[in-house]
Short mmCIF file of C-alpha atoms in Angstrom, two decimals:
data_model
loop_
_atom_site.label_atom_id
_atom_site.label_comp_id
_atom_site.label_asym_id
_atom_site.label_seq_id
_atom_site.Cartn_x
_atom_site.Cartn_y
_atom_site.Cartn_z
CA MET A 1 10.63 3.17 11.52
CA TRP A 2 8.41 1.57 8.87
CA VAL A 3 11.46 -0.25 7.50
CA VAL A 4 11.91 -2.10 10.80
CA TYR A 5 8.30 -3.30 10.59
CA ALA A 6 8.72 -4.25 6.92
CA VAL A 7 11.84 -6.31 7.69
CA GLY A 8 10.02 -7.93 10.60
CA SER A 9 7.15 -8.75 8.26
CA ALA A 10 9.51 -10.40 5.77
CA LEU A 11 11.25 -12.39 8.51
CA PHE A 12 8.01 -13.66 10.03
CA ALA A 13 6.55 -14.39 6.59
CA ALA A 14 9.59 -16.54 5.81
CA LEU A 15 9.26 -18.38 9.12
CA THR A 16 5.53 -18.81 8.46
CA SER A 17 6.24 -20.69 5.24
CA ILE A 18 8.72 -23.08 6.83
CA LEU A 19 6.64 -23.71 9.95
CA ALA A 20 3.47 -24.16 7.89
CA LYS A 21 5.09 -26.68 5.54
CA VAL A 22 6.05 -28.83 8.52
CA GLY A 23 2.70 -28.26 10.25
CA ILE A 24 0.46 -29.25 7.34
CA GLU A 25 2.00 -32.66 6.91
CA ASN A 26 -0.93 -35.09 6.93
CA VAL A 27 -3.39 -32.24 7.68
CA ASN A 28 -5.98 -30.88 5.25
CA SER A 29 -4.72 -27.51 4.04
CA ASN A 30 -8.09 -25.80 4.68
CA LEU A 31 -8.16 -27.13 8.25
CA ALA A 32 -4.57 -25.96 8.75
CA THR A 33 -5.52 -22.50 7.49
CA ALA A 34 -8.47 -22.40 9.91
CA VAL A 35 -6.21 -23.29 12.85
CA ARG A 36 -3.73 -20.62 11.79
CA THR A 37 -6.54 -18.08 11.47
CA VAL A 38 -7.78 -18.75 15.02
CA VAL A 39 -4.26 -18.20 16.33
CA VAL A 40 -3.95 -14.94 14.36
CA LEU A 41 -7.38 -13.86 15.63
CA ILE A 42 -6.45 -14.45 19.27
CA LEU A 43 -3.04 -12.82 18.86
CA ALA A 44 -4.41 -9.74 17.06
CA TRP A 45 -7.26 -9.13 19.51
CA GLY A 46 -4.91 -9.74 22.43
CA ILE A 47 -2.60 -7.01 21.14
CA VAL A 48 -5.56 -4.69 20.49
CA PHE A 49 -6.79 -5.01 24.07
CA PHE A 50 -3.29 -5.00 25.60
CA THR A 51 -2.41 -1.74 23.86
CA GLY A 52 -5.82 -0.14 24.42
CA ALA A 53 -6.47 0.18 20.69
CA ASN A 54 -9.96 -1.25 21.19
CA THR A 55 -11.17 2.25 22.09
CA GLY A 56 -10.86 3.15 18.41
CA ILE A 57 -13.57 0.70 17.33
CA LYS A 58 -16.22 3.41 17.50
CA ASN A 59 -14.22 5.51 15.02
CA ILE A 60 -14.31 2.95 12.21
CA THR A 61 -16.46 4.29 9.38
CA GLN A 62 -18.71 2.10 7.24
CA ARG A 63 -16.38 2.64 4.29
CA SER A 64 -13.34 1.59 6.32
CA LEU A 65 -15.22 -1.41 7.68
CA LEU A 66 -16.25 -2.46 4.17
CA PHE A 67 -12.70 -2.32 2.88
CA LEU A 68 -11.31 -4.06 5.97
CA VAL A 69 -13.84 -6.86 5.49
CA LEU A 70 -12.94 -7.14 1.81
CA SER A 71 -9.25 -7.17 2.76
CA GLY A 72 -9.99 -9.93 5.28
CA ILE A 73 -11.74 -11.98 2.62
CA THR A 74 -8.82 -11.62 0.21
CA THR A 75 -6.35 -12.43 3.00
CA GLY A 76 -8.28 -15.57 3.84
CA LEU A 77 -8.39 -16.64 0.21
CA SER A 78 -4.68 -15.93 -0.14
CA TRP A 79 -3.92 -18.09 2.90
CA LEU A 80 -6.14 -20.94 1.64
CA PHE A 81 -4.43 -20.93 -1.76
CA TYR A 82 -0.96 -20.59 -0.21
CA TYR A 83 -1.44 -23.46 2.22
CA LYS A 84 -2.73 -25.73 -0.52
CA ALA A 85 0.20 -24.75 -2.74
CA ILE A 86 2.84 -25.45 -0.08
CA GLN A 87 1.13 -28.69 0.87
CA ILE A 88 1.45 -30.10 -2.64
CA GLY A 89 4.48 -28.18 -3.88
CA PRO A 90 7.96 -27.17 -2.71
CA VAL A 91 8.05 -24.06 -0.51
CA SER A 92 11.16 -22.91 -2.37
CA LYS A 93 9.05 -22.63 -5.55
CA VAL A 94 5.73 -21.54 -4.03
CA ALA A 95 7.17 -18.68 -1.94
CA PRO A 96 8.71 -16.78 -4.88
CA ILE A 97 5.44 -16.99 -6.79
CA ASP A 98 3.58 -15.79 -3.69
CA LYS A 99 6.02 -12.90 -3.31
CA PHE A 100 5.32 -11.93 -6.91
CA SER A 101 2.39 -10.22 -5.21
CA VAL A 102 4.84 -7.33 -4.76
CA VAL A 103 4.78 -6.67 -8.50
CA ILE A 104 1.00 -7.07 -8.66
CA THR A 105 0.63 -4.69 -5.70
CA ILE A 106 2.82 -2.07 -7.39
CA PHE A 107 0.66 -2.27 -10.51
CA LEU A 108 -2.60 -2.10 -8.53
CA ALA A 109 -1.31 0.82 -6.41
CA PHE A 110 -0.53 2.67 -9.63
CA ALA A 111 -3.83 1.79 -11.32
CA PHE A 112 -6.26 2.23 -8.44
CA LEU A 113 -4.54 4.34 -5.78
CA HIS A 114 -2.87 6.61 -8.35
CA GLU A 115 0.51 6.25 -6.66
CA LYS A 116 3.40 7.62 -8.64
CA ILE A 117 5.54 5.14 -10.48
CA ASP A 118 9.07 5.95 -11.56
CA MET A 119 11.82 4.18 -13.48
CA LYS A 120 13.30 2.79 -10.26
CA THR A 121 9.97 1.15 -9.38
CA ILE A 122 9.55 -0.20 -12.91
CA LEU A 123 13.10 -1.59 -12.91
CA GLY A 124 12.57 -3.16 -9.49
CA GLY A 125 9.33 -4.76 -10.69
CA VAL A 126 11.04 -6.13 -13.78
CA LEU A 127 13.89 -7.54 -11.69
CA ILE A 128 11.45 -9.14 -9.22
CA THR A 129 9.58 -10.66 -12.15
CA ALA A 130 12.80 -11.99 -13.67
CA GLY A 131 13.94 -13.29 -10.29
CA THR A 132 10.63 -15.05 -9.76
CA PHE A 133 10.98 -16.86 -13.08
CA VAL A 134 14.60 -17.79 -12.38
CA LEU A 135 13.61 -19.27 -9.02
CA ILE A 136 10.65 -21.28 -10.26
CA LEU A 137 12.11 -22.69 -13.48
#
């Protein structure tokens, strides 16, 4: 089932890039990111309350809250950088560089989360890296 969500994530991420490029025309990229963030905030909390997930708030530990806040900060910074990049550059070049985060994530998961890495993962990372360079050059 996780694959369905992953494919959905990729599809919506692709649409996000195209819609954002059109939407930020003549709009400050930071302001555009703020508008997007408000929409995400409303959507996410709407889903939380609609599904009844809000009852789990009391179960969030301080450690989880800390890492969720840090993740939120890095997400916000990622969005700010991404919006500025697509505002001044071509989406077809920015998106592959942004998706290079897959390779960085694999490395960080190995280094910090001690996830196992095998030859298939290494080969995939090398191919993604090569593909990124082919697309941006």
